[in-house]
Amino acid sequence: MDTMEASKQIEQMRTFILAEAVDKAADITKKGEEEFSIEVHKVITDQKEKVRQAYERKTKQVETSYAIAKSMAINKQRLEKIKARQEVMNKVGDDAKGQLVKEMQKADSGKKFITGLIVQGLLMLLEKEVVVRCRKSDVAMVAGCLKDASDQYAKIIKDQSGASKACALTIDSSTFLPPAPVPGQHGQSCLGGVLLHCFNGKITIDNTLDVRLNLVMEQAKPAIRALLFPQKA
């Protein structure tokens, strides 16, 4: 083989090797670009997902905060409404107490009312001896009601059952009901009325105005509320 032919073969080999290298480099570049594109797409997708999740969290936080604020506002409004209504109901009760006090200060109506309370208590007890407890300031008035109350009790028993049944009434001189309420002062108080007891206080009937008023107010609450706070159609 002469020098020219050897040079030609060498050139052919060089050209072949170079072409192979160029193809290999092109393959590597293409693969690198594909891997880069895949990685970039993955990064973008991951970032989008993170942004989406963050947005959803923020949205839920805002919605939760709004729901809590709305619930608190509604609850506050409801409590204020309940408080305002209760204040009105308390005012009705206070007005009723004032009217009762005025009525009890009238000699005729006060005595008649106390007598009725005693008779009612006697009909519940049906005992031969009953002690009547009242406020210290009402002792004289209540004492003046005992005979009439005893007579009315006996008459009612006679009319309804035909039996003759009397009851000996005495004033409790050792223990008295609390005094009348005084504006601006706290502590136990009593609007008036009586408490009947027998067998050394083992059986009692509380017929004080306070208990009767509370009972009436409790029973009349639905009607009073319907009158004061009518439901909107």
Coordinates of N, CA, C and O in Angstrom, one line a residue, residues 118 122 125 127-134 142 146 167-175 194-201 203-205:
I118 N -105.0 32.5 102.6 CA -105.1 31.6 103.7 C -106.1 30.5 103.5 O -105.8 29.3 103.7
L122 N -105.4 26.5 103.4 CA -106.1 25.5 104.3 C -106.7 24.4 103.5 O -106.7 23.2 104.0
L125 N -104.0 21.9 102.8 CA -103.5 21.2 104.0 C -104.5 20.3 104.6 O -104.2 19.2 105.0
E127 N -105.8 20.4 107.6 CA -105.4 20.1 109.0 C -106.2 20.9 110.0 O -106.8 21.9 109.7
K128 N -106.2 20.4 111.3 CA -107.0 21.0 112.3 C -106.3 22.2 112.9 O -106.9 23.1 113.4
E129 N -105.0 22.2 112.9 CA -104.2 23.3 113.4 C -103.1 23.8 112.4 O -102.4 23.0 111.9
V130 N -103.2 25.0 112.1 CA -102.2 25.6 111.1 C -101.7 26.9 111.6 O -102.4 27.7 112.2
V131 N -100.4 27.1 111.4 CA -99.7 28.4 111.8 C -99.5 29.2 110.5 O -99.1 28.7 109.5
V132 N -99.8 30.5 110.7 CA -99.7 31.4 109.5 C -98.5 32.4 109.8 O -98.4 33.1 110.8
R133 N -97.6 32.3 108.8 CA -96.4 33.2 108.9 C -96.6 34.3 107.9 O -97.0 34.1 106.8
C134 N -96.2 35.5 108.3 CA -96.3 36.7 107.5 C -95.2 37.7 107.7 O -94.3 37.4 108.6
V142 N -103.0 40.5 109.0 CA -103.2 39.0 108.9 C -104.0 38.5 110.1 O -104.9 37.6 109.9
L146 N -107.8 36.0 110.2 CA -107.8 34.6 110.6 C -109.2 34.0 110.8 O -109.6 33.0 110.3
C167 N -110.6 24.6 111.7 CA -109.2 24.7 111.7 C -108.8 25.9 112.6 O -109.3 27.0 112.5
A168 N -107.9 25.6 113.6 CA -107.5 26.6 114.5 C -106.2 27.3 113.9 O -105.2 26.6 113.6
L169 N -106.3 28.6 113.7 CA -105.3 29.4 113.1 C -104.5 30.2 114.1 O -105.2 30.8 115.0
T170 N -103.2 30.3 114.0 CA -102.4 31.1 114.9 C -101.4 31.8 114.1 O -100.9 31.3 113.0
I171 N -100.9 33.0 114.5 CA -99.9 33.7 113.9 C -98.5 33.2 114.4 O -98.3 33.0 115.6
D172 N -97.6 33.0 113.4 CA -96.2 32.6 113.8 C -95.5 33.8 114.3 O -95.2 34.7 113.6
S173 N -95.3 33.8 115.7 CA -94.7 35.0 116.3 C -93.2 34.9 116.5 O -92.6 35.8 117.0
S174 N -92.7 33.7 116.1 CA -91.2 33.5 116.3 C -90.4 33.8 115.0 O -89.2 34.1 115.1
T175 N -91.0 33.5 113.9 CA -90.3 33.7 112.6 C -91.2 34.5 111.7 O -92.5 34.2 111.6
V194 N -98.7 35.1 102.6 CA -98.5 34.3 103.8 C -97.9 32.9 103.4 O -97.8 32.5 102.3
L195 N -97.3 32.3 104.5 CA -96.8 31.0 104.4 C -97.4 30.2 105.5 O -97.3 30.5 106.7
L196 N -98.1 29.1 105.1 CA -98.8 28.3 106.1 C -98.0 27.0 106.4 O -97.4 26.4 105.5
H197 N -98.0 26.7 107.7 CA -97.2 25.4 108.0 C -97.9 24.7 109.2 O -98.6 25.3 110.0
C198 N -97.6 23.4 109.3 CA -98.1 22.6 110.4 C -97.1 21.5 110.7 O -96.1 21.4 110.0
F199 N -97.4 20.8 111.8 CA -96.5 19.8 112.3 C -95.1 20.3 112.5 O -94.1 19.8 111.9
N200 N -95.0 21.5 113.2 CA -93.7 22.1 113.5 C -92.9 22.5 112.2 O -91.7 22.3 112.2
G201 N -93.6 22.9 111.2 CA -92.9 23.3 110.0 C -92.6 22.2 109.0 O -91.9 22.5 108.0
I203 N -94.7 20.5 107.2 CA -95.5 20.7 106.0 C -95.7 22.2 105.8 O -96.2 22.9 106.7
T204 N -95.5 22.7 104.6 CA -95.6 24.1 104.4 C -96.4 24.4 103.0 O -96.2 23.6 102.1
I205 N -97.1 25.5 103.0 CA -97.7 26.0 101.8 C -97.3 27.4 101.6 O -97.6 28.3 102.4

